[in-house]
Short mmCIF file of C-alpha atoms in Angstrom, two decimals:
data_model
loop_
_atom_site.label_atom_id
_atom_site.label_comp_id
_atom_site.label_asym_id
_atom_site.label_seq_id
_atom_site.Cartn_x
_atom_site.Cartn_y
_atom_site.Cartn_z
CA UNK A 188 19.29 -16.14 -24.77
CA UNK A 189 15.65 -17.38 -25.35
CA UNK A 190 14.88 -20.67 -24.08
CA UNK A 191 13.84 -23.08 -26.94
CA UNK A 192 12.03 -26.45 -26.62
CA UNK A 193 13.60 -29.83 -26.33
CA UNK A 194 13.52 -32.49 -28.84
CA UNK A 195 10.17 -34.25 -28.47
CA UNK A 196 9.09 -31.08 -26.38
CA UNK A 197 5.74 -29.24 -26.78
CA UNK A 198 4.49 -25.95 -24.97
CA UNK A 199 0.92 -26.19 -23.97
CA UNK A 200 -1.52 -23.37 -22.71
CA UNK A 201 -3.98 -24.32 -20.39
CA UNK A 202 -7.23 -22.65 -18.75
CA UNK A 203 -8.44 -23.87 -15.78
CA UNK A 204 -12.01 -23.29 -14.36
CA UNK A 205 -11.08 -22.81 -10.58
CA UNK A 206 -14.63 -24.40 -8.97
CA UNK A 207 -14.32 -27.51 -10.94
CA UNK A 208 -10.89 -28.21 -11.61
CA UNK A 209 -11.83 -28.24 -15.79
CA UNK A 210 -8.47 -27.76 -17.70
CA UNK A 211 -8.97 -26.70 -21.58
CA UNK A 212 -6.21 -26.97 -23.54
CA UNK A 213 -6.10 -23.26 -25.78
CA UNK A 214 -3.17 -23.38 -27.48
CA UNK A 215 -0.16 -26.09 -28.35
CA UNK A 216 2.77 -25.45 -30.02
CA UNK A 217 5.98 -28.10 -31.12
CA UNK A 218 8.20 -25.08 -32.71
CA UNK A 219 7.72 -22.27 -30.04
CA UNK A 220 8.57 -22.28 -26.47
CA UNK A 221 6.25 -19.65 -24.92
CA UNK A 222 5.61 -18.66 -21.48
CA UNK A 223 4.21 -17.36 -18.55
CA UNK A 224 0.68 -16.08 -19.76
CA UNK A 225 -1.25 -12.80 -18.89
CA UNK A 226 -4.80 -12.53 -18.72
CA UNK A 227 -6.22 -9.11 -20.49
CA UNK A 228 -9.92 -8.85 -21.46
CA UNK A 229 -10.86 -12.05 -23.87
CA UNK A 230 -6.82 -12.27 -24.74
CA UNK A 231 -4.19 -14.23 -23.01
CA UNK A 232 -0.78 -12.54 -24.11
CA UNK A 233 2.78 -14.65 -23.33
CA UNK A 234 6.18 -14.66 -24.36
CA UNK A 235 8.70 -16.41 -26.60
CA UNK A 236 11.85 -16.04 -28.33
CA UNK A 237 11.97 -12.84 -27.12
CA UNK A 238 9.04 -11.49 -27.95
CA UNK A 239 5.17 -11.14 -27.13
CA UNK A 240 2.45 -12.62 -28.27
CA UNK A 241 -1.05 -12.75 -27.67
CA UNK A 242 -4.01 -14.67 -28.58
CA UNK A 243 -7.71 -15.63 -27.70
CA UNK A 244 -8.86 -16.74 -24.68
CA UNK A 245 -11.05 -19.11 -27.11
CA UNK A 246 -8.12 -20.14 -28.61
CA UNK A 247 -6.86 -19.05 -32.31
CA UNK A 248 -2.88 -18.54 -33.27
CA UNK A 249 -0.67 -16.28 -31.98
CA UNK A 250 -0.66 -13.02 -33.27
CA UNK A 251 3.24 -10.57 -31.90
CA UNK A 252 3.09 -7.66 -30.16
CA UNK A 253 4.95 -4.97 -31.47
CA UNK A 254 7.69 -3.88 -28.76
CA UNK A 255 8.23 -0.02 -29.84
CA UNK A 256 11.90 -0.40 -29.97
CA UNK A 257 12.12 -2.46 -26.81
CA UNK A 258 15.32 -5.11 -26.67
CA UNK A 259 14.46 -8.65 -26.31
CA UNK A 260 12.45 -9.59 -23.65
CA UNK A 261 12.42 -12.03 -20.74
CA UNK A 262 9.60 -14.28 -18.95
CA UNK A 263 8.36 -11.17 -16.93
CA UNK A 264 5.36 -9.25 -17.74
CA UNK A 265 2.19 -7.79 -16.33
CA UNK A 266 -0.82 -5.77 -18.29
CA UNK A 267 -1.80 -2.46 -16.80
CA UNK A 268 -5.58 -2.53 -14.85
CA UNK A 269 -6.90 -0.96 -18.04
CA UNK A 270 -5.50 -3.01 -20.58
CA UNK A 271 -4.08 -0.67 -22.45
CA UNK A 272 -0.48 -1.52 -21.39
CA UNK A 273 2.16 -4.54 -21.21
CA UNK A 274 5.26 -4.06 -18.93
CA UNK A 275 8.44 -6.01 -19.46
CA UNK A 276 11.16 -6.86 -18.36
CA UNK A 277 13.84 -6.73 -20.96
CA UNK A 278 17.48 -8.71 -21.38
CA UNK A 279 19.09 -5.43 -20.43
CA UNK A 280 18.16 -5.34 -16.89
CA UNK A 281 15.26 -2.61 -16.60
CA UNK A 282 11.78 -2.40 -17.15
CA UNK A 283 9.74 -0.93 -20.21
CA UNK A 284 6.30 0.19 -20.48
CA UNK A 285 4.71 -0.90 -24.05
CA UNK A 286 1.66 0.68 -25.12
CA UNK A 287 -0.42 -2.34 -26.58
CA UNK A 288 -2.12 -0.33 -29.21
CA UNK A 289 0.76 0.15 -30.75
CA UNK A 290 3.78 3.00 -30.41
CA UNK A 291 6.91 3.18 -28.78
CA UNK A 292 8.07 1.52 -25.87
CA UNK A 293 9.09 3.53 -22.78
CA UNK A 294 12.04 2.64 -20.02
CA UNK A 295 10.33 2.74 -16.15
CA UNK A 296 13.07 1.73 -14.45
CA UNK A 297 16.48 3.65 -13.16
CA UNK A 298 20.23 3.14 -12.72
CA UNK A 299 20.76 2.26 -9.24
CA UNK A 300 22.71 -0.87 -9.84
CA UNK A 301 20.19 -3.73 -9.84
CA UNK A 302 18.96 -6.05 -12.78
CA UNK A 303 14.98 -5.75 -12.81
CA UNK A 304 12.66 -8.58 -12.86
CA UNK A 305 9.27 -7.59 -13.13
CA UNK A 306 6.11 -9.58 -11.57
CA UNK A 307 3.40 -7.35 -10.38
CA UNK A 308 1.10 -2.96 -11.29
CA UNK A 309 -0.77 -2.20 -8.18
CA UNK A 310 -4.96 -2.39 -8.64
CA UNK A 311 -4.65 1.59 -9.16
CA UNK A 312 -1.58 1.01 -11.88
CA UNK A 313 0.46 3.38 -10.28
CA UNK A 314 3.08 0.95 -8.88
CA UNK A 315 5.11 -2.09 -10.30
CA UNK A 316 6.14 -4.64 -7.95
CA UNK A 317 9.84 -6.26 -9.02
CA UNK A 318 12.62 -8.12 -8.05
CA UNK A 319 16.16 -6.43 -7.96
CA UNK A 320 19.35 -8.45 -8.41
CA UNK A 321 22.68 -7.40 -7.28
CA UNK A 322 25.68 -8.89 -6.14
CA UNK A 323 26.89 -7.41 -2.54
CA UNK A 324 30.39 -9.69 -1.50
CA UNK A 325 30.35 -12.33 -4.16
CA UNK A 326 26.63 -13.40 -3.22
CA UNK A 327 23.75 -12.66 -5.78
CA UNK A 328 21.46 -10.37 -3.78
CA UNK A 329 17.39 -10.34 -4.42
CA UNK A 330 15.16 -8.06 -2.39
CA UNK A 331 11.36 -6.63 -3.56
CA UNK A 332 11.41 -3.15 -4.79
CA UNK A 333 8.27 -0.89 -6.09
CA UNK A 334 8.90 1.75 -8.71
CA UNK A 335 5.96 4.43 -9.95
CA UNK A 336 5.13 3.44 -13.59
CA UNK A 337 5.46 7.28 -14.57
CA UNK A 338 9.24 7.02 -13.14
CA UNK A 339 10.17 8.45 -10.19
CA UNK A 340 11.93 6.80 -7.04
CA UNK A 341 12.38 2.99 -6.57
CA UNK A 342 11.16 1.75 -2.78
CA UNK A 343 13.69 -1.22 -1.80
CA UNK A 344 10.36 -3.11 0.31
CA UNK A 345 12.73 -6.11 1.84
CA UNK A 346 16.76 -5.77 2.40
CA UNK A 347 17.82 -8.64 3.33
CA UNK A 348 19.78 -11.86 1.97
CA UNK A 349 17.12 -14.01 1.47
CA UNK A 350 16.35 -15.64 -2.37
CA UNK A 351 13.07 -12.81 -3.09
CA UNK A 352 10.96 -13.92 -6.01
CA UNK A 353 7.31 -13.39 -7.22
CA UNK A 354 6.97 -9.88 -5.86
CA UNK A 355 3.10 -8.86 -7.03
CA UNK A 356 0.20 -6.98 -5.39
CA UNK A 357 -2.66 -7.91 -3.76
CA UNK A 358 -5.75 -7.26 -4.90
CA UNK A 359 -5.54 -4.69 -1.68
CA UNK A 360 -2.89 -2.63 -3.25
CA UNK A 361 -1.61 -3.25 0.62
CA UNK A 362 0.08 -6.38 0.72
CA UNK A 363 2.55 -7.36 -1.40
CA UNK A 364 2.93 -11.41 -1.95
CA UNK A 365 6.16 -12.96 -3.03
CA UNK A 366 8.04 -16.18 -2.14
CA UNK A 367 11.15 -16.30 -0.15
CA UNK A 368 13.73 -18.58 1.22
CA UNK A 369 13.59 -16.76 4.67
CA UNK A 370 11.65 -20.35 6.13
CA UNK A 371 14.89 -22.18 5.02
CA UNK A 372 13.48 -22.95 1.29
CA UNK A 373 10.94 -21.18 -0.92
CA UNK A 374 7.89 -20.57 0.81
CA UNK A 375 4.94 -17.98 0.02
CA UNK A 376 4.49 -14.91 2.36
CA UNK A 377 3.02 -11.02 1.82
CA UNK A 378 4.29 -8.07 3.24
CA UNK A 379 2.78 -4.46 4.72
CA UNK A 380 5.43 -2.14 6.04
CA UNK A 381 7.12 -3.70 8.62
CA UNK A 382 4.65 -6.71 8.66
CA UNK A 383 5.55 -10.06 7.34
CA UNK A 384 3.56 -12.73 7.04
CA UNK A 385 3.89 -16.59 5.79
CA UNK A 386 1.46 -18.19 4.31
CA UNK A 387 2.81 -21.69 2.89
CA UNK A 388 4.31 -24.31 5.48
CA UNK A 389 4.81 -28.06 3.69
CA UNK A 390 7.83 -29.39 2.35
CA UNK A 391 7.58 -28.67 -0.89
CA UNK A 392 8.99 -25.46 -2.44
CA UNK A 393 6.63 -23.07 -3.49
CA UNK A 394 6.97 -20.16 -5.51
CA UNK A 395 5.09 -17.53 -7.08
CA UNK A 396 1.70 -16.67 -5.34
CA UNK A 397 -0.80 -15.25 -7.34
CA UNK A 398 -3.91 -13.66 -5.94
CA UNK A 399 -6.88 -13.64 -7.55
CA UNK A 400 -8.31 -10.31 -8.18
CA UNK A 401 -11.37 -10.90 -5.66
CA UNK A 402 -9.07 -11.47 -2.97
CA UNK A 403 -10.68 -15.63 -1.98
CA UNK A 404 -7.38 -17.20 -2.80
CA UNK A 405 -4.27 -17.54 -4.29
CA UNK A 406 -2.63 -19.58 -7.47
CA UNK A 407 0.85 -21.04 -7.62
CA UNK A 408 3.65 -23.21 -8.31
CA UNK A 409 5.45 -25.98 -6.74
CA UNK A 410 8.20 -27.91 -6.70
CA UNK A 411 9.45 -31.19 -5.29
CA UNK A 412 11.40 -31.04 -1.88
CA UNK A 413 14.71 -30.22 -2.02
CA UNK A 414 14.48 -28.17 -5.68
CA UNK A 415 16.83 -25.33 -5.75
CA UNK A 416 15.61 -22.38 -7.45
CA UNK A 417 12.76 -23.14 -10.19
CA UNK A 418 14.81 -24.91 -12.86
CA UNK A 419 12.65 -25.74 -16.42
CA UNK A 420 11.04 -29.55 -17.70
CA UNK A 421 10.79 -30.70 -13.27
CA UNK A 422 8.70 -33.40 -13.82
CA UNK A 423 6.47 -33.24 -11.02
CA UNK A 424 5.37 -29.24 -10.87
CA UNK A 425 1.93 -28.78 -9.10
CA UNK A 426 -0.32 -26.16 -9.67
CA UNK A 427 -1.91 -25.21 -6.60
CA UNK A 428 -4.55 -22.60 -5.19
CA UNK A 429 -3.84 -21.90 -1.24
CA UNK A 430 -7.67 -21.07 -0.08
CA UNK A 431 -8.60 -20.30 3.64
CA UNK A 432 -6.09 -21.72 4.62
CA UNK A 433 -6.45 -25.00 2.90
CA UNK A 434 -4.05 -26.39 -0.27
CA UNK A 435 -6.04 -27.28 -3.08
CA UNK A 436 -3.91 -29.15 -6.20
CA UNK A 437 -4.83 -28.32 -9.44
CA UNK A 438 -2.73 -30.13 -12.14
CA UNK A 439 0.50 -32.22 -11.87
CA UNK A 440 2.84 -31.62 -15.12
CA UNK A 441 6.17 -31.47 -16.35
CA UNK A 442 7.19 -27.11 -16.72
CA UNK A 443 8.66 -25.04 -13.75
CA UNK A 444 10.67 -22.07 -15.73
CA UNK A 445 7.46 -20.36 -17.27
CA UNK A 446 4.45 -22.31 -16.53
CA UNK A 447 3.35 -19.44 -14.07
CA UNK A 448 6.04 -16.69 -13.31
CA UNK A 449 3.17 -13.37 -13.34
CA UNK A 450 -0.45 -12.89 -12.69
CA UNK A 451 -2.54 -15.14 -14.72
CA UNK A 452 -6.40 -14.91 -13.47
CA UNK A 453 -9.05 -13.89 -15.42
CA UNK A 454 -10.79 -11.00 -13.96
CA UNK A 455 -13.69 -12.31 -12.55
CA UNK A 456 -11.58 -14.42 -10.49
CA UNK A 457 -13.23 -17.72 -12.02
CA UNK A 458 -10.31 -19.24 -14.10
CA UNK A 459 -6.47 -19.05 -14.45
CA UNK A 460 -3.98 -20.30 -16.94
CA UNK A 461 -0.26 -22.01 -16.66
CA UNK A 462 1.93 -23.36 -19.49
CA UNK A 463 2.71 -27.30 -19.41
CA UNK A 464 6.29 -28.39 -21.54
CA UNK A 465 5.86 -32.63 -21.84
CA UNK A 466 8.26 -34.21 -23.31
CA UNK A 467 7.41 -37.34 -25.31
#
């Protein structure tokens, strides 16, 4: 079921100039909840109800993507490198490859017993980066998997039963960066092969590391101390870029649940956007 905004609630899109900390507000809306904005070109594309939607980077309405037959659609999406595809993850558990010229939408994913969430397409676009949910003895089970975007075979990347989110490439096509609860709550790391690495420390509970396509640092979420999972409307969500080492906040606001679930730079690396839900 599509989320759907709270009395007094409005969804705001915001662009933030990394250097200077400048937010612009692009887009505001009192009727739809959207989320979790792409970055493609001069278009910022998000979802809602749904569905997909893009619309200017300048700003402008929002114009729906067509889905090719695709069933409805949750917060999880990534363009291809060369624009000329959206991936998706849909409400039935797998993954879908949308042509965004137009045409008909295309499953990725196979049966092999896990619900898909998708977060990240290698630099080449060969690869997507996802989370796979299954239960294993009562528990709900989420490891990183990789799956070609032609089909083929699903890599499991982690196997373990640690809380896996956020699972998307670096700009390396080496690493992949994701947030686990491996440090005792959510904190950022990557992985290579056999190598894992953490990157976050603090109390909080971060999730979702995005690195910017340059490689200098890396965009995400966080949530008070002591948050369990990364519930909607949390009052006091930071943006934050983790650069050489050093924590750098962005905006405070009230979102969580879409403000910043997939890759959201521009491609020069100079801005990023998130989706704010205040409640008046």
């Amino acid at each position: 079921m599509p989320r759907k905004l709270r009395k007094g609630q409005t969804a705001e899109l915001y662009v933030v100039e990394v250097a200077s900390g400048k937010r612009t507000l692009v887009f505001s809306s009192t009727e739809l909840l959207f989320e979790a904005p792409n970055w493609t070109g001069h278009e910022l594309i998000v979802n809602g109800d749904g569905g997909l939607f893009r619309l200017l980077v300048s700003g402008g309405e929002l114009e729906r993507i067509e889905l090719g037959g695709v069933p409805e659609i949750n917060n999880d999406h990534v363009v291809s490198p060369d624009g000329s595809t959206v991936y998706v993850s849909a409400e039935d558990g797998h993954l879908y490859a949308v042509p965004l010229a137009g045409g008909t939408g295309r499953r990725v994913s196979n049966e092999h017993g896990v619900h898909h969430y998708l977060h990240g397409v290698s630099p080449d676009g060969e690869r997507l980066a996802y989370i796979g949910l299954k239960s294993r003895d009562e528990l709900r089970i989420t490891n990183v998997y990789t799956v070609p975007v032609a089909g083929g075979v699903d890599v499991q990347v982690t196997d373990d039963e640690f809380a896996d989110d956020g699972a998307e490439y670096g700009p390396d096509g080496e690493w992949i960066y994701f947030n686990s609860e491996r440090a005792g709550h959510a904190q950022l790391f990557r992985i290579k092969g056999e190598t894992v690495e953490q990157l976050t420390f603090d109390e909080r509970v971060n999730w979702f590391p995005h690195p910017s396509p340059d490689g200098s640092c890396i965009a995400y979420v966080s949530f008070p101390p002591g948050t369990e999972g990364h519930p909607a409307d949390v009052a006091d969500v930071r943006v934050r870029v983790l650069e050489n080492g050093q924590i750098r906040e962005v905006a405070q606001l009230s979102g969580g649940q879409g403000t910043m679930n997939v890759p959201s730079w521009s491609p020069d690396s100079r801005y990023f956007a998130y989706v704010a839900y205040p409640i008046s």
